[in-house]
C-alpha cells in the first residue's frame, strides 16, 4: 500500500492508504478524505513535486486550497545555470499571448498547428497545443535548437498547466513559501523517520485494506498521544 499522511507540527492529522504506487493520483482522494474527517479542506497544502499535476492544481484552486506544491524541474529553475539561461529551452521562448505564437531564437514565428488531448489514469483530460516554425533548413542555430530529423521544430504547450505552475512558482518563492519549504523537511519526512526507525513500525501486520487501515489508525492515535505527552513534559520543564 501507498501510505499518505498529513501532518502539522509533527502531529498526524490524517492518513490514507492507496493501491497505486505513484503519489500524483493520491492527492485528490486524500484531500477528500481530509474533508470527510474535518468537514472542510485544508487551507494550505505543502508537498513535493510528486503531486504537481494539472489535475491536482485545478482541484486545489477550485476548492480554495493555497497550493505550495512543487512541480518537476522547479529546483532546476531556481539555479542560475544553463537550464535557466538556455534560449533554446521551450520554457524560455518568447510567447505572444495576444496573437498566440512563439518566437524561436532566430526570430521566426512558431504558429499554432494543432491540438492534442490526453487522458490521465483517473480520466482527467489535458490539452496541449502544438506550435511549429515554417522551416528550419539552413538555420545556423539548428544544431543547438533541436536534434530531431524533422525539417522544422515543433513544440507542445499545455497552457493551463503553465499558468498553474506560474502561480505555484510565485507562492513557492515568496517569503511564506520559502518558510513552508524549509518546514516541510521536518514535517512528514521526520514523522516517517520516527515511525520506521524510532518505533520500528516498518510493515503492516494484517492483510486487506480495512484491517490495515484499522492497524495504522490505532498506531496514529498512539503516536499523537505520545507526541502530545512529550510536548506537555517539555513545556513544563521550560516553564520551570
PDB file of C-alpha atoms in Angstrom:
ATOM      1  CA  UNK A   1       0.000   0.000   0.000  1.00  0.00           C
ATOM      2  CA  UNK A   2       0.999   3.604  -0.645  1.00  0.00           C
ATOM      3  CA  UNK A   3       0.616   5.283   2.742  1.00  0.00           C
ATOM      4  CA  UNK A   4      -0.096   9.031   2.699  1.00  0.00           C
ATOM      5  CA  UNK A   5      -0.047  11.168   5.845  1.00  0.00           C
ATOM      6  CA  UNK A   6      -0.890  14.792   6.514  1.00  0.00           C
ATOM      7  CA  UNK A   7       0.980  16.435   9.382  1.00  0.00           C
ATOM      8  CA  UNK A   8       1.259  19.718  11.240  1.00  0.00           C
ATOM      9  CA  UNK A   9       3.855  20.306  13.956  1.00  0.00           C
ATOM     10  CA  UNK A  10       4.661  16.590  13.511  1.00  0.00           C
ATOM     11  CA  UNK A  11       1.172  15.515  14.615  1.00  0.00           C
ATOM     12  CA  UNK A  12      -0.673  13.246  12.190  1.00  0.00           C
ATOM     13  CA  UNK A  13      -3.862  14.982  11.059  1.00  0.00           C
ATOM     14  CA  UNK A  14      -4.981  12.396   8.530  1.00  0.00           C
ATOM     15  CA  UNK A  15      -3.774   9.326   6.671  1.00  0.00           C
ATOM     16  CA  UNK A  16      -4.829   7.315   3.649  1.00  0.00           C
ATOM     17  CA  UNK A  17      -3.897   4.015   2.009  1.00  0.00           C
ATOM     18  CA  UNK A  18      -3.858   3.688  -1.763  1.00  0.00           C
ATOM     19  CA  UNK A  19      -3.109   0.808  -4.172  1.00  0.00           C
ATOM     20  CA  UNK A  20      -1.297   2.936  -6.790  1.00  0.00           C
ATOM     21  CA  UNK A  21       2.481   3.349  -6.349  1.00  0.00           C
ATOM     22  CA  UNK A  22       2.753   6.970  -7.567  1.00  0.00           C
ATOM     23  CA  UNK A  23       1.773   9.970  -5.443  1.00  0.00           C
ATOM     24  CA  UNK A  24       0.140  12.004  -8.226  1.00  0.00           C
ATOM     25  CA  UNK A  25      -3.154  10.118  -8.140  1.00  0.00           C
ATOM     26  CA  UNK A  26      -3.388  10.083  -4.345  1.00  0.00           C
ATOM     27  CA  UNK A  27      -3.718  13.816  -3.666  1.00  0.00           C
ATOM     28  CA  UNK A  28      -7.378  14.331  -4.631  1.00  0.00           C
ATOM     29  CA  UNK A  29      -8.776  11.278  -2.781  1.00  0.00           C
ATOM     30  CA  UNK A  30      -6.570  12.188   0.187  1.00  0.00           C
ATOM     31  CA  UNK A  31      -7.970  15.751   0.178  1.00  0.00           C
ATOM     32  CA  UNK A  32     -11.489  14.301   0.066  1.00  0.00           C
ATOM     33  CA  UNK A  33     -10.586  12.064   2.998  1.00  0.00           C
ATOM     34  CA  UNK A  34      -9.491  15.152   4.940  1.00  0.00           C
ATOM     35  CA  UNK A  35     -12.797  16.825   4.073  1.00  0.00           C
ATOM     36  CA  UNK A  36     -14.778  13.831   5.335  1.00  0.00           C
ATOM     37  CA  UNK A  37     -12.850  13.867   8.600  1.00  0.00           C
ATOM     38  CA  UNK A  38     -12.926  17.636   9.302  1.00  0.00           C
ATOM     39  CA  UNK A  39     -15.839  18.816   7.113  1.00  0.00           C
ATOM     40  CA  UNK A  40     -13.524  21.215   5.263  1.00  0.00           C
ATOM     41  CA  UNK A  41     -10.486  21.180   3.023  1.00  0.00           C
ATOM     42  CA  UNK A  42      -7.091  22.248   4.385  1.00  0.00           C
ATOM     43  CA  UNK A  43      -6.294  25.934   3.992  1.00  0.00           C
ATOM     44  CA  UNK A  44      -2.798  25.218   2.618  1.00  0.00           C
ATOM     45  CA  UNK A  45      -1.005  22.276   1.052  1.00  0.00           C
ATOM     46  CA  UNK A  46       2.771  21.891   1.119  1.00  0.00           C
ATOM     47  CA  UNK A  47       4.075  18.949  -0.903  1.00  0.00           C
ATOM     48  CA  UNK A  48       6.994  17.847  -3.060  1.00  0.00           C
ATOM     49  CA  UNK A  49       6.990  17.619  -6.858  1.00  0.00           C
ATOM     50  CA  UNK A  50       5.356  14.174  -6.902  1.00  0.00           C
ATOM     51  CA  UNK A  51       1.955  15.876  -6.567  1.00  0.00           C
ATOM     52  CA  UNK A  52       2.406  18.723  -9.068  1.00  0.00           C
ATOM     53  CA  UNK A  53      -0.009  17.877 -11.889  1.00  0.00           C
ATOM     54  CA  UNK A  54      -2.605  19.966 -13.731  1.00  0.00           C
ATOM     55  CA  UNK A  55      -5.417  17.868 -12.295  1.00  0.00           C
ATOM     56  CA  UNK A  56      -4.202  18.387  -8.727  1.00  0.00           C
ATOM     57  CA  UNK A  57      -3.529  22.109  -9.162  1.00  0.00           C
ATOM     58  CA  UNK A  58      -7.008  22.599 -10.593  1.00  0.00           C
ATOM     59  CA  UNK A  59      -8.638  20.674  -7.740  1.00  0.00           C
ATOM     60  CA  UNK A  60      -6.849  22.764  -5.117  1.00  0.00           C
ATOM     61  CA  UNK A  61      -7.621  26.002  -6.946  1.00  0.00           C
ATOM     62  CA  UNK A  62     -11.344  25.190  -7.235  1.00  0.00           C
ATOM     63  CA  UNK A  63     -11.563  24.224  -3.559  1.00  0.00           C
ATOM     64  CA  UNK A  64      -9.795  27.267  -2.132  1.00  0.00           C
ATOM     65  CA  UNK A  65      -6.628  25.414  -1.100  1.00  0.00           C
ATOM     66  CA  UNK A  66      -3.483  27.555  -1.256  1.00  0.00           C
ATOM     67  CA  UNK A  67      -1.059  25.280  -3.055  1.00  0.00           C
ATOM     68  CA  UNK A  68       2.627  25.346  -2.145  1.00  0.00           C
ATOM     69  CA  UNK A  69       3.113  22.348  -4.403  1.00  0.00           C
ATOM     70  CA  UNK A  70       6.309  21.825  -6.364  1.00  0.00           C
ATOM     71  CA  UNK A  71       6.401  20.532  -9.932  1.00  0.00           C
ATOM     72  CA  UNK A  72       9.042  18.758 -11.994  1.00  0.00           C
ATOM     73  CA  UNK A  73      12.112  20.921 -12.665  1.00  0.00           C
ATOM     74  CA  UNK A  74      11.146  23.519 -10.025  1.00  0.00           C
ATOM     75  CA  UNK A  75      14.557  23.241  -8.367  1.00  0.00           C
ATOM     76  CA  UNK A  76      16.351  23.426 -11.709  1.00  0.00           C
ATOM     77  CA  UNK A  77      14.565  26.671 -12.492  1.00  0.00           C
ATOM     78  CA  UNK A  78      15.905  28.223  -9.300  1.00  0.00           C
ATOM     79  CA  UNK A  79      19.524  27.775 -10.328  1.00  0.00           C
ATOM     80  CA  UNK A  80      21.407  30.331 -12.421  1.00  0.00           C
ATOM     81  CA  UNK A  81      22.788  27.689 -14.760  1.00  0.00           C
ATOM     82  CA  UNK A  82      22.395  26.583 -18.360  1.00  0.00           C
ATOM     83  CA  UNK A  83      18.815  25.427 -17.762  1.00  0.00           C
ATOM     84  CA  UNK A  84      17.674  28.940 -16.852  1.00  0.00           C
ATOM     85  CA  UNK A  85      19.699  30.864 -19.427  1.00  0.00           C
ATOM     86  CA  UNK A  86      19.397  28.409 -22.349  1.00  0.00           C
ATOM     87  CA  UNK A  87      17.473  30.369 -25.062  1.00  0.00           C
ATOM     88  CA  UNK A  88      16.534  27.140 -26.878  1.00  0.00           C
ATOM     89  CA  UNK A  89      14.549  25.692 -23.980  1.00  0.00           C
ATOM     90  CA  UNK A  90      10.821  25.689 -24.661  1.00  0.00           C
ATOM     91  CA  UNK A  91      10.204  27.414 -21.314  1.00  0.00           C
ATOM     92  CA  UNK A  92      12.476  30.323 -22.360  1.00  0.00           C
ATOM     93  CA  UNK A  93      10.924  31.015 -25.784  1.00  0.00           C
ATOM     94  CA  UNK A  94       9.026  34.280 -26.104  1.00  0.00           C
ATOM     95  CA  UNK A  95       5.250  33.853 -26.287  1.00  0.00           C
ATOM     96  CA  UNK A  96       2.863  36.428 -27.731  1.00  0.00           C
ATOM     97  CA  UNK A  97      -0.351  35.671 -25.842  1.00  0.00           C
ATOM     98  CA  UNK A  98      -2.485  38.145 -27.783  1.00  0.00           C
ATOM     99  CA  UNK A  99      -1.693  36.638 -31.203  1.00  0.00           C
ATOM    100  CA  UNK A 100      -0.940  33.125 -29.910  1.00  0.00           C
ATOM    101  CA  UNK A 101       2.500  32.389 -31.316  1.00  0.00           C
ATOM    102  CA  UNK A 102       6.015  31.657 -30.024  1.00  0.00           C
ATOM    103  CA  UNK A 103       9.261  33.087 -31.357  1.00  0.00           C
ATOM    104  CA  UNK A 104      12.288  30.868 -31.951  1.00  0.00           C
ATOM    105  CA  UNK A 105      15.847  32.091 -31.164  1.00  0.00           C
ATOM    106  CA  UNK A 106      16.288  33.100 -34.836  1.00  0.00           C
ATOM    107  CA  UNK A 107      13.160  35.272 -34.709  1.00  0.00           C
ATOM    108  CA  UNK A 108      10.804  33.030 -36.684  1.00  0.00           C
ATOM    109  CA  UNK A 109       7.196  32.843 -35.535  1.00  0.00           C
ATOM    110  CA  UNK A 110       6.077  29.427 -34.332  1.00  0.00           C
ATOM    111  CA  UNK A 111       2.420  29.338 -35.308  1.00  0.00           C
ATOM    112  CA  UNK A 112      -0.280  27.151 -33.809  1.00  0.00           C
ATOM    113  CA  UNK A 113      -0.633  23.953 -35.859  1.00  0.00           C
ATOM    114  CA  UNK A 114      -2.806  21.587 -33.828  1.00  0.00           C
ATOM    115  CA  UNK A 115      -4.339  20.417 -30.568  1.00  0.00           C
ATOM    116  CA  UNK A 116      -3.791  17.125 -28.733  1.00  0.00           C
ATOM    117  CA  UNK A 117      -5.935  15.801 -25.885  1.00  0.00           C
ATOM    118  CA  UNK A 118      -4.693  13.221 -23.404  1.00  0.00           C
ATOM    119  CA  UNK A 119      -6.458  11.348 -20.651  1.00  0.00           C
ATOM    120  CA  UNK A 120      -4.785  10.561 -17.320  1.00  0.00           C
ATOM    121  CA  UNK A 121      -5.254   7.312 -15.407  1.00  0.00           C
ATOM    122  CA  UNK A 122      -8.003   8.955 -13.373  1.00  0.00           C
ATOM    123  CA  UNK A 123      -9.856  10.074 -16.509  1.00  0.00           C
ATOM    124  CA  UNK A 124      -8.856  13.761 -16.408  1.00  0.00           C
ATOM    125  CA  UNK A 125      -8.430  15.282 -19.890  1.00  0.00           C
ATOM    126  CA  UNK A 126      -5.494  17.595 -20.605  1.00  0.00           C
ATOM    127  CA  UNK A 127      -4.993  19.784 -23.664  1.00  0.00           C
ATOM    128  CA  UNK A 128      -1.699  20.525 -25.393  1.00  0.00           C
ATOM    129  CA  UNK A 129      -1.234  22.986 -28.277  1.00  0.00           C
ATOM    130  CA  UNK A 130       1.369  22.365 -30.986  1.00  0.00           C
ATOM    131  CA  UNK A 131       3.409  25.239 -32.463  1.00  0.00           C
ATOM    132  CA  UNK A 132       5.777  24.989 -35.427  1.00  0.00           C
ATOM    133  CA  UNK A 133       8.028  27.261 -37.472  1.00  0.00           C
ATOM    134  CA  UNK A 134       7.668  27.456 -41.250  1.00  0.00           C
ATOM    135  CA  UNK A 135      11.113  25.944 -41.902  1.00  0.00           C
ATOM    136  CA  UNK A 136      14.438  25.306 -40.192  1.00  0.00           C
ATOM    137  CA  UNK A 137      16.542  24.414 -43.241  1.00  0.00           C
ATOM    138  CA  UNK A 138      19.704  26.468 -43.440  1.00  0.00           C
ATOM    139  CA  UNK A 139      19.317  27.913 -39.939  1.00  0.00           C
ATOM    140  CA  UNK A 140      22.793  28.328 -38.365  1.00  0.00           C
ATOM    141  CA  UNK A 141      21.327  27.589 -34.914  1.00  0.00           C
ATOM    142  CA  UNK A 142      19.548  24.389 -35.902  1.00  0.00           C
ATOM    143  CA  UNK A 143      22.104  22.016 -34.340  1.00  0.00           C
ATOM    144  CA  UNK A 144      21.706  23.776 -30.988  1.00  0.00           C
ATOM    145  CA  UNK A 145      17.946  24.264 -31.222  1.00  0.00           C
ATOM    146  CA  UNK A 146      16.744  20.670 -31.721  1.00  0.00           C
ATOM    147  CA  UNK A 147      18.070  17.267 -32.804  1.00  0.00           C
ATOM    148  CA  UNK A 148      15.027  15.775 -34.487  1.00  0.00           C
ATOM    149  CA  UNK A 149      15.314  14.695 -38.130  1.00  0.00           C
ATOM    150  CA  UNK A 150      12.213  16.747 -38.863  1.00  0.00           C
ATOM    151  CA  UNK A 151      12.616  19.741 -41.161  1.00  0.00           C
ATOM    152  CA  UNK A 152      11.088  22.106 -38.624  1.00  0.00           C
ATOM    153  CA  UNK A 153      10.927  22.398 -34.862  1.00  0.00           C
ATOM    154  CA  UNK A 154       7.606  21.704 -33.166  1.00  0.00           C
ATOM    155  CA  UNK A 155       6.762  22.255 -29.503  1.00  0.00           C
ATOM    156  CA  UNK A 156       3.727  21.266 -27.433  1.00  0.00           C
ATOM    157  CA  UNK A 157       2.456  23.564 -24.688  1.00  0.00           C
ATOM    158  CA  UNK A 158      -0.142  22.916 -22.000  1.00  0.00           C
ATOM    159  CA  UNK A 159      -1.201  26.495 -21.307  1.00  0.00           C
ATOM    160  CA  UNK A 160      -3.426  25.680 -18.346  1.00  0.00           C
ATOM    161  CA  UNK A 161      -0.659  23.742 -16.615  1.00  0.00           C
ATOM    162  CA  UNK A 162       1.770  26.533 -17.465  1.00  0.00           C
ATOM    163  CA  UNK A 163      -0.459  29.057 -15.636  1.00  0.00           C
ATOM    164  CA  UNK A 164      -0.800  26.777 -12.609  1.00  0.00           C
ATOM    165  CA  UNK A 165       2.980  26.362 -12.497  1.00  0.00           C
ATOM    166  CA  UNK A 166       3.440  30.132 -12.617  1.00  0.00           C
ATOM    167  CA  UNK A 167       1.110  30.543  -9.618  1.00  0.00           C
ATOM    168  CA  UNK A 168       2.916  27.750  -7.770  1.00  0.00           C
ATOM    169  CA  UNK A 169       6.300  29.319  -8.563  1.00  0.00           C
ATOM    170  CA  UNK A 170       5.184  32.683  -7.187  1.00  0.00           C
ATOM    171  CA  UNK A 171       3.934  31.064  -3.982  1.00  0.00           C
ATOM    172  CA  UNK A 172       6.952  28.800  -3.515  1.00  0.00           C
ATOM    173  CA  UNK A 173       9.463  31.617  -3.993  1.00  0.00           C
ATOM    174  CA  UNK A 174       7.612  34.043  -1.707  1.00  0.00           C
ATOM    175  CA  UNK A 175       8.757  34.616   1.874  1.00  0.00           C
ATOM    176  CA  UNK A 176       5.932  32.416   3.141  1.00  0.00           C
ATOM    177  CA  UNK A 177       6.676  29.765   0.524  1.00  0.00           C
ATOM    178  CA  UNK A 178      10.349  29.572   1.467  1.00  0.00           C
ATOM    179  CA  UNK A 179       9.329  29.146   5.104  1.00  0.00           C
ATOM    180  CA  UNK A 180       6.955  26.326   4.161  1.00  0.00           C
ATOM    181  CA  UNK A 181       9.627  24.599   2.079  1.00  0.00           C
ATOM    182  CA  UNK A 182      12.076  24.684   4.979  1.00  0.00           C
ATOM    183  CA  UNK A 183       9.425  23.380   7.356  1.00  0.00           C
ATOM    184  CA  UNK A 184       8.359  20.513   5.118  1.00  0.00           C
ATOM    185  CA  UNK A 185      11.580  18.547   5.535  1.00  0.00           C
ATOM    186  CA  UNK A 186      10.938  18.328   9.286  1.00  0.00           C
ATOM    187  CA  UNK A 187       7.235  17.552   8.936  1.00  0.00           C
ATOM    188  CA  UNK A 188       6.093  14.357   7.106  1.00  0.00           C
ATOM    189  CA  UNK A 189       9.644  13.147   6.400  1.00  0.00           C
ATOM    190  CA  UNK A 190      10.568  13.399  10.078  1.00  0.00           C
ATOM    191  CA  UNK A 191       7.338  11.668  11.100  1.00  0.00           C
ATOM    192  CA  UNK A 192       8.014   8.790   8.696  1.00  0.00           C
ATOM    193  CA  UNK A 193      11.510   8.525  10.169  1.00  0.00           C
ATOM    194  CA  UNK A 194      10.119   8.328  13.706  1.00  0.00           C
ATOM    195  CA  UNK A 195       7.540   5.735  12.620  1.00  0.00           C
ATOM    196  CA  UNK A 196      10.009   3.462  10.844  1.00  0.00           C
ATOM    197  CA  UNK A 197      13.272   3.814  12.728  1.00  0.00           C
ATOM    198  CA  UNK A 198      12.434   5.105  16.200  1.00  0.00           C
ATOM    199  CA  UNK A 199       9.353   2.929  16.687  1.00  0.00           C
ATOM    200  CA  UNK A 200      10.228   0.045  14.365  1.00  0.00           C
ATOM    201  CA  UNK A 201       6.889   0.179  12.512  1.00  0.00           C
ATOM    202  CA  UNK A 202       8.133  -0.907   9.081  1.00  0.00           C
ATOM    203  CA  UNK A 203       5.384  -3.219   7.879  1.00  0.00           C
ATOM    204  CA  UNK A 204       1.685  -3.796   8.374  1.00  0.00           C
ATOM    205  CA  UNK A 205       0.624  -6.762  10.453  1.00  0.00           C
ATOM    206  CA  UNK A 206      -2.653  -7.527   8.653  1.00  0.00           C
ATOM    207  CA  UNK A 207      -3.961  -8.178   5.153  1.00  0.00           C
ATOM    208  CA  UNK A 208      -6.772  -6.300   3.434  1.00  0.00           C
ATOM    209  CA  UNK A 209      -7.294  -2.556   3.284  1.00  0.00           C
ATOM    210  CA  UNK A 210      -9.881  -2.423   6.105  1.00  0.00           C
ATOM    211  CA  UNK A 211      -7.640  -4.310   8.524  1.00  0.00           C
ATOM    212  CA  UNK A 212      -4.537  -2.349   7.520  1.00  0.00           C
ATOM    213  CA  UNK A 213      -6.471   0.909   7.980  1.00  0.00           C
ATOM    214  CA  UNK A 214      -7.513  -0.200  11.467  1.00  0.00           C
ATOM    215  CA  UNK A 215      -3.923  -1.242  12.206  1.00  0.00           C
ATOM    216  CA  UNK A 216      -2.471   2.145  11.276  1.00  0.00           C
ATOM    217  CA  UNK A 217      -5.342   4.115  12.849  1.00  0.00           C
ATOM    218  CA  UNK A 218      -4.506   2.683  16.276  1.00  0.00           C
ATOM    219  CA  UNK A 219      -0.829   3.408  15.659  1.00  0.00           C
ATOM    220  CA  UNK A 220      -1.573   7.016  14.603  1.00  0.00           C
ATOM    221  CA  UNK A 221      -3.644   7.609  17.763  1.00  0.00           C
ATOM    222  CA  UNK A 222      -0.831   6.240  19.941  1.00  0.00           C
ATOM    223  CA  UNK A 223       1.753   8.271  18.011  1.00  0.00           C
ATOM    224  CA  UNK A 224      -0.153  11.523  18.576  1.00  0.00           C
ATOM    225  CA  UNK A 225      -0.709  10.796  22.277  1.00  0.00           C
ATOM    226  CA  UNK A 226       2.986  10.049  22.726  1.00  0.00           C
ATOM    227  CA  UNK A 227       3.881  13.252  20.890  1.00  0.00           C
ATOM    228  CA  UNK A 228       1.419  15.284  22.974  1.00  0.00           C
ATOM    229  CA  UNK A 229       2.764  13.877  26.263  1.00  0.00           C
ATOM    230  CA  UNK A 230       6.335  14.719  25.245  1.00  0.00           C
ATOM    231  CA  UNK A 231       5.266  18.239  24.299  1.00  0.00           C
ATOM    232  CA  UNK A 232       3.481  18.782  27.632  1.00  0.00           C
ATOM    233  CA  UNK A 233       6.518  17.478  29.530  1.00  0.00           C
ATOM    234  CA  UNK A 234       8.875  19.780  27.627  1.00  0.00           C
ATOM    235  CA  UNK A 235       6.552  22.721  28.210  1.00  0.00           C
ATOM    236  CA  UNK A 236       6.513  22.091  31.979  1.00  0.00           C
ATOM    237  CA  UNK A 237      10.308  21.892  32.044  1.00  0.00           C
ATOM    238  CA  UNK A 238      10.520  25.161  30.116  1.00  0.00           C
ATOM    239  CA  UNK A 239       8.105  26.901  32.482  1.00  0.00           C
ATOM    240  CA  UNK A 240      10.292  25.958  35.445  1.00  0.00           C
TER     241      UNK A 240
END
